[in-house]
XYZ file of C-alpha atoms in Angstrom:
444
model
C 60.235 -6.864 -45.060
C 59.868 -7.864 -48.121
C 62.397 -7.488 -51.098
C 59.653 -6.736 -53.286
C 58.474 -3.296 -52.053
C 62.062 -2.345 -50.793
C 65.062 -1.958 -52.666
C 67.835 0.153 -51.660
C 68.690 2.378 -54.609
C 71.790 0.690 -57.505
C 74.630 2.828 -57.488
C 73.115 6.374 -58.932
C 74.255 7.401 -62.976
C 76.507 10.599 -63.270
C 75.097 14.039 -62.139
C 71.926 11.282 -59.388
C 71.953 11.885 -56.063
C 68.838 11.101 -55.442
C 67.524 8.818 -52.282
C 63.953 8.465 -51.758
C 61.850 7.381 -55.363
C 58.147 5.985 -54.523
C 57.032 4.464 -57.733
C 53.359 3.523 -58.366
C 52.743 3.504 -54.360
C 49.823 1.769 -52.797
C 47.783 0.943 -49.724
C 44.603 -0.718 -49.035
C 42.823 -1.339 -46.378
C 39.322 -3.465 -46.059
C 37.042 -1.335 -43.075
C 33.596 -3.598 -41.061
C 30.342 -1.758 -41.492
C 28.499 -2.947 -38.897
C 25.006 -4.121 -39.680
C 21.919 -2.489 -38.947
C 20.166 -3.491 -35.747
C 23.102 -6.137 -34.947
C 24.200 -5.875 -31.140
C 28.574 -4.542 -30.388
C 28.295 -7.672 -28.889
C 28.921 -11.099 -30.041
C 29.306 -14.273 -28.081
C 31.857 -16.948 -29.631
C 29.416 -19.637 -29.448
C 27.737 -17.120 -31.444
C 30.450 -16.277 -34.283
C 31.034 -21.106 -34.067
C 27.623 -21.781 -35.023
C 27.402 -19.172 -37.635
C 30.794 -19.486 -39.093
C 28.887 -23.619 -39.260
C 26.494 -22.507 -40.218
C 27.594 -20.881 -43.570
C 30.743 -23.354 -44.402
C 27.878 -26.226 -44.646
C 25.300 -24.041 -46.538
C 28.431 -22.951 -50.001
C 28.938 -26.941 -49.352
C 25.266 -27.469 -50.097
C 24.873 -24.825 -53.231
C 28.264 -23.452 -53.965
C 28.100 -20.740 -55.894
C 30.237 -17.633 -57.386
C 30.929 -15.163 -53.950
C 29.070 -11.898 -54.218
C 30.455 -9.133 -52.814
C 29.648 -7.913 -48.900
C 28.054 -5.616 -48.248
C 29.887 -4.888 -44.895
C 33.633 -4.833 -45.656
C 34.742 -2.140 -47.893
C 37.453 -1.505 -49.630
C 39.791 2.079 -48.900
C 42.866 3.227 -50.538
C 44.748 4.957 -48.426
C 46.274 5.446 -51.496
C 47.134 4.974 -54.542
C 49.051 5.739 -57.509
C 51.451 7.908 -55.797
C 55.201 8.521 -57.525
C 57.848 11.004 -57.109
C 61.259 11.951 -56.269
C 63.941 13.107 -53.172
C 66.985 14.157 -53.722
C 69.851 14.032 -51.301
C 69.468 17.273 -48.771
C 66.110 18.620 -49.232
C 63.513 19.321 -47.131
C 59.951 18.581 -48.400
C 56.645 19.536 -46.694
C 54.647 16.716 -47.265
C 50.679 19.121 -46.605
C 47.277 17.560 -47.040
C 43.853 17.299 -45.271
C 43.497 15.063 -41.670
C 43.151 11.557 -44.177
C 44.826 11.876 -47.102
C 47.339 9.731 -46.648
C 50.351 11.508 -45.143
C 50.689 9.260 -41.971
C 50.205 6.061 -44.265
C 52.843 7.232 -46.268
C 55.466 7.983 -43.675
C 54.440 4.920 -42.195
C 56.127 3.028 -45.607
C 58.873 5.450 -46.144
C 59.691 3.837 -42.331
C 58.846 0.146 -43.160
C 56.168 0.767 -40.066
C 53.472 -1.592 -42.615
C 54.335 -2.301 -46.648
C 52.571 -1.093 -50.106
C 49.656 -2.756 -51.242
C 51.802 -1.900 -54.286
C 54.514 -0.075 -56.060
C 58.384 -0.156 -54.740
C 59.917 2.769 -52.339
C 64.024 2.750 -53.157
C 65.671 3.870 -50.471
C 69.035 4.921 -50.071
C 70.555 5.439 -46.159
C 69.449 4.399 -43.468
C 65.995 6.088 -42.393
C 64.928 7.581 -38.565
C 61.233 8.113 -38.349
C 60.122 10.749 -35.833
C 55.376 9.768 -36.189
C 54.468 9.241 -32.739
C 55.500 10.594 -29.718
C 57.877 8.403 -27.776
C 58.150 5.504 -31.227
C 60.061 2.734 -29.322
C 60.473 4.255 -25.887
C 60.007 1.284 -23.763
C 57.503 3.089 -20.504
C 59.362 0.919 -17.884
C 62.810 1.743 -19.074
C 65.079 5.316 -18.252
C 65.977 8.294 -19.817
C 69.240 6.874 -20.150
C 67.359 3.209 -21.001
C 65.936 4.439 -24.020
C 68.424 6.382 -25.430
C 70.512 3.295 -26.076
C 67.893 1.406 -26.850
C 65.316 4.338 -29.713
C 69.311 4.460 -30.587
C 69.423 0.431 -31.604
C 66.049 0.444 -33.138
C 67.142 2.881 -35.117
C 70.339 0.946 -36.573
C 72.802 2.651 -34.328
C 75.790 0.936 -33.364
C 77.081 1.635 -29.191
C 80.271 3.620 -30.149
C 78.160 5.859 -31.868
C 74.672 6.830 -29.633
C 78.074 7.279 -26.872
C 79.666 9.481 -28.832
C 76.267 11.385 -29.675
C 75.520 10.998 -25.726
C 75.863 14.115 -24.090
C 74.328 16.361 -27.532
C 70.826 14.074 -26.495
C 70.918 15.355 -23.417
C 71.746 18.585 -24.361
C 69.072 19.492 -26.446
C 66.095 17.137 -25.151
C 66.846 18.931 -22.068
C 66.264 15.774 -19.385
C 69.260 16.082 -17.929
C 67.423 16.025 -14.591
C 65.168 13.275 -15.263
C 67.418 10.821 -17.483
C 67.198 8.024 -14.613
C 63.940 8.168 -14.527
C 61.275 5.676 -15.934
C 59.991 7.540 -18.745
C 56.223 6.841 -18.422
C 56.267 9.740 -15.598
C 57.094 12.215 -18.402
C 55.308 14.189 -19.289
C 54.141 14.174 -23.471
C 56.449 17.018 -24.037
C 59.800 15.679 -22.308
C 58.733 12.096 -24.553
C 58.414 14.110 -27.965
C 62.093 15.712 -26.729
C 64.041 13.112 -26.307
C 62.597 10.442 -28.809
C 63.265 13.728 -31.569
C 66.836 14.260 -30.004
C 66.846 10.400 -30.456
C 66.105 10.628 -33.915
C 67.824 13.669 -35.386
C 72.057 13.525 -34.004
C 71.928 10.075 -34.895
C 73.634 10.867 -38.560
C 70.309 9.112 -40.669
C 70.742 10.253 -43.786
C 67.244 10.670 -44.291
C 65.347 11.702 -41.193
C 60.884 11.243 -41.602
C 58.888 13.517 -39.149
C 55.162 13.539 -38.387
C 53.067 16.289 -36.895
C 54.313 15.362 -33.045
C 56.493 18.228 -33.233
C 52.244 19.996 -32.176
C 52.677 19.300 -28.453
C 56.771 20.616 -27.830
C 56.382 24.602 -26.887
C 57.043 27.309 -29.152
C 60.427 27.809 -27.608
C 61.068 23.527 -28.884
C 59.445 23.470 -32.535
C 61.614 26.854 -33.029
C 64.460 24.489 -31.806
C 63.739 21.051 -33.657
C 62.878 23.969 -36.572
C 66.509 25.442 -36.923
C 67.583 21.101 -36.510
C 66.361 19.729 -38.722
C 67.173 22.842 -41.225
C 70.974 22.121 -40.219
C 70.816 18.393 -40.838
C 69.380 19.047 -44.402
C 72.709 21.695 -45.083
C 75.140 18.201 -43.422
C 73.597 16.492 -46.558
C 70.916 14.775 -45.061
C 67.196 14.677 -46.939
C 64.235 15.556 -44.366
C 60.062 14.488 -44.680
C 58.333 16.488 -42.535
C 54.425 16.550 -42.282
C 53.091 19.796 -40.267
C 49.423 21.058 -40.290
C 51.337 24.383 -40.082
C 51.491 26.141 -43.237
C 54.638 28.758 -41.771
C 56.979 26.227 -40.445
C 56.407 24.683 -44.273
C 57.088 27.175 -45.724
C 60.318 28.224 -43.162
C 61.713 24.735 -43.544
C 60.805 23.171 -47.406
C 62.308 24.452 -50.167
C 59.314 21.616 -52.094
C 56.357 20.317 -51.236
C 53.600 17.425 -51.636
C 50.575 17.963 -51.758
C 48.162 15.166 -51.079
C 44.687 14.194 -51.572
C 42.451 11.515 -51.389
C 45.527 9.240 -51.254
C 46.463 10.374 -54.419
C 49.131 13.464 -54.904
C 47.998 16.594 -56.335
C 50.296 18.728 -56.660
C 54.755 18.432 -56.038
C 56.136 20.905 -56.609
C 58.039 24.839 -54.914
C 56.775 24.616 -51.881
C 55.060 28.357 -52.524
C 52.868 26.536 -55.824
C 51.460 23.508 -53.250
C 50.997 25.300 -50.432
C 48.384 28.369 -52.497
C 47.130 24.258 -54.188
C 46.253 23.162 -50.514
C 44.392 25.780 -49.679
C 42.612 26.492 -52.181
C 41.626 23.406 -52.020
C 40.512 23.475 -48.003
C 38.974 26.307 -48.197
C 38.260 27.373 -51.653
C 37.281 30.842 -53.162
C 34.229 32.278 -52.102
C 33.860 36.350 -53.941
C 30.153 36.621 -52.674
C 28.434 36.239 -49.422
C 24.441 37.068 -49.036
C 22.663 35.947 -45.802
C 19.456 35.384 -45.840
C 16.937 37.068 -43.333
C 16.993 34.522 -40.902
C 20.252 33.671 -41.211
C 21.962 36.855 -40.913
C 24.709 37.740 -38.374
C 23.978 40.431 -35.832
C 22.129 41.571 -33.213
C 19.178 43.390 -32.226
C 21.317 46.825 -33.453
C 23.461 45.851 -36.882
C 23.198 43.139 -39.066
C 25.869 42.313 -41.835
C 23.613 41.576 -45.050
C 26.106 40.554 -47.828
C 29.932 41.004 -48.103
C 32.046 40.581 -51.854
C 35.092 41.275 -53.787
C 35.188 43.240 -56.816
C 37.461 43.962 -59.575
C 36.653 45.293 -62.909
C 32.798 45.351 -62.144
C 32.260 42.434 -61.078
C 32.475 39.926 -58.087
C 35.470 38.234 -58.885
C 37.765 35.102 -57.159
C 40.666 35.364 -58.961
C 42.144 39.159 -59.202
C 44.052 39.909 -61.703
C 47.199 41.833 -60.115
C 46.978 45.089 -62.132
C 43.265 45.711 -61.225
C 42.057 47.649 -58.669
C 40.756 45.847 -56.307
C 37.534 46.330 -53.320
C 35.683 44.799 -50.509
C 31.813 45.934 -49.719
C 30.523 45.178 -46.737
C 26.402 45.824 -47.069
C 24.865 45.966 -43.500
C 21.167 47.375 -41.870
C 21.582 49.426 -39.114
C 19.548 48.713 -36.233
C 19.265 51.470 -34.142
C 18.573 55.377 -35.101
C 22.027 57.380 -34.169
C 24.074 54.462 -33.766
C 27.763 55.042 -34.260
C 28.754 52.282 -36.729
C 32.715 51.118 -38.099
C 32.469 48.682 -41.271
C 35.711 47.186 -41.037
C 38.335 44.586 -42.694
C 40.786 42.007 -41.095
C 43.378 40.930 -44.409
C 45.046 37.471 -43.592
C 47.661 35.383 -45.961
C 47.864 32.544 -46.781
C 49.446 31.300 -43.493
C 46.473 33.104 -41.245
C 48.526 35.768 -40.271
C 46.726 39.464 -39.990
C 48.950 41.036 -42.602
C 46.801 44.621 -42.113
C 43.250 45.663 -40.614
C 41.329 48.530 -42.483
C 38.537 50.321 -40.500
C 36.093 52.912 -42.080
C 36.549 56.192 -40.333
C 34.191 57.919 -42.733
C 34.372 62.040 -43.745
C 32.138 64.716 -42.234
C 32.489 62.771 -38.327
C 31.374 64.733 -35.362
C 34.042 64.098 -32.504
C 33.063 61.803 -29.800
C 34.767 60.747 -26.766
C 38.167 61.159 -28.946
C 37.023 59.178 -31.394
C 35.810 59.715 -35.178
C 31.831 59.416 -35.326
C 28.837 59.557 -37.381
C 25.188 58.528 -36.453
C 23.418 56.858 -39.380
C 19.715 56.942 -38.934
C 18.030 53.256 -39.490
C 18.161 52.070 -42.578
C 20.578 50.010 -45.198
C 24.105 50.697 -46.037
C 26.806 50.429 -48.102
C 30.871 50.747 -46.949
C 33.397 50.215 -49.427
C 37.716 49.268 -49.515
C 39.394 49.721 -52.268
C 42.834 49.015 -52.469
C 44.898 49.698 -55.210
C 46.059 47.798 -58.814
C 49.224 45.864 -57.805
C 49.253 45.956 -54.411
C 48.855 42.087 -52.960
C 51.250 39.403 -53.994
C 50.093 36.250 -56.252
C 48.977 34.466 -53.446
C 45.991 33.138 -51.773
C 43.641 36.241 -49.041
C 40.812 35.582 -46.844
C 39.465 38.853 -44.666
C 37.306 38.799 -41.579
C 34.685 41.845 -41.386
C 33.776 43.239 -38.873
C 30.818 45.653 -36.896
C 32.490 48.316 -35.076
C 30.426 50.307 -32.471
C 31.813 54.443 -31.924
C 33.807 52.948 -28.894
C 36.153 50.233 -31.128
C 34.578 46.938 -29.329
C 33.230 44.468 -31.988
C 29.546 43.565 -32.499
C 30.014 41.359 -34.973
C 33.032 39.254 -36.451
C 32.631 37.253 -40.003
C 36.259 35.285 -39.743
C 37.986 34.547 -42.773
C 34.341 35.007 -44.560
C 35.460 35.799 -47.982
C 38.358 34.254 -50.190
C 40.406 35.531 -52.781
C 43.616 33.935 -55.884
C 45.525 37.355 -56.848
C 47.121 36.280 -60.542
C 49.735 37.604 -62.467
C 48.863 37.828 -65.900
C 51.676 40.307 -66.617
C 55.065 40.401 -67.142
C 56.171 38.838 -62.761
C 54.843 36.113 -62.946
C 56.598 34.122 -59.710
C 58.551 32.336 -62.507
C 60.417 35.955 -62.253
C 63.548 35.367 -59.967
C 61.801 32.134 -58.226
C 59.284 33.587 -56.748
C 58.643 37.054 -55.160
C 58.314 36.768 -51.550
C 56.015 38.355 -48.765
C 51.926 38.908 -48.045
C 52.065 42.543 -50.191
C 53.935 43.613 -53.833
C 53.152 47.197 -53.515
C 54.325 48.539 -57.356
C 56.160 51.163 -55.323
C 58.402 54.533 -56.772
C 61.960 53.783 -58.039
C 64.502 55.752 -58.714
C 68.524 55.993 -59.383
C 70.381 58.891 -60.248
C 74.119 59.254 -60.541
C 75.899 61.117 -58.063
């Protein structure tokens, strides 16, 4: 790899523990576009003929080159800069196409950047795709040694870790079977085991863990946590925000090839959710678009705080969820319901409108509704939610609690703490809710 792109970090000054330093990194690709009316199939003689004609024309009529309308420059990364300290586990998040995989390939020295510089201290082990560095015709045993050699490990190091790798990957029965006969799960188990156990100073892991089962994913997350406690550095790319939050302390958010946020992981996740989903405190449907059926239709849903619709709610203010629906069947038993989800998509609470003055019917609290338009309102007290992002799913239920209508993640809002108990207080408030509870201390 050209030395102008990658350079080992010099001996650090006192108290410096930076192991990854990225400066103004950029990666440009050229995208080709097919001409309208042209067939995908082009014969070799046509390519040669067109090339000769084009060359002759340029020789006879020299002029400045014009932009090619069928070729476009695309910057997968642009002016990316950050530093990573030794022993940190950093989550890299962003939408598909944000530049995450390109960044990891540059850090792993698989591809070179167009601009900028990367400085690394220590060996890098990468797990970017299932079975990266594996030869399909070789056995699992042979591939452990092959992949370890590719990662820069000596045979002695591989022998010392061999049994531990096989035990972690759970492939001992198939160790002498060609890996081309492995399932995708067996592939990734063995690949991750090799990368994680051969003691690299920097471990780079892409979304490959998505192919593993839940037990294996938990084991991998535990292994990456153990690696960080041993003083080694982990870069982890995932769309699983819960895994990113549990494993990582710092986060980097990429969007359109640029760093949008580089901060504590909870702050970065909040920013990612806001960019990805936005906020929406008021939804009203046109008559032909209303969710529903022949019995009930949803007309609107809104979040109200301090007397108006707001998608950023003060933590010290009361919050109301208001649902307006149209009952189309005389004497129906209908209930409004909401599911509140945190930023990771976990449902933290559900509430159903069991109206007062109801009739008992088959052990359900029910109230008959006439035909017409109704509004249900659910009220949350001040200082109930944490200062993070939330979404609300809206449902309409009938008398046996069956779902008539459901609109997933319909309303989205962010709670903002403008008082004395901000995120900066004691670092960060954990939890999906933060109710203000009564505490008393008495002397005994």
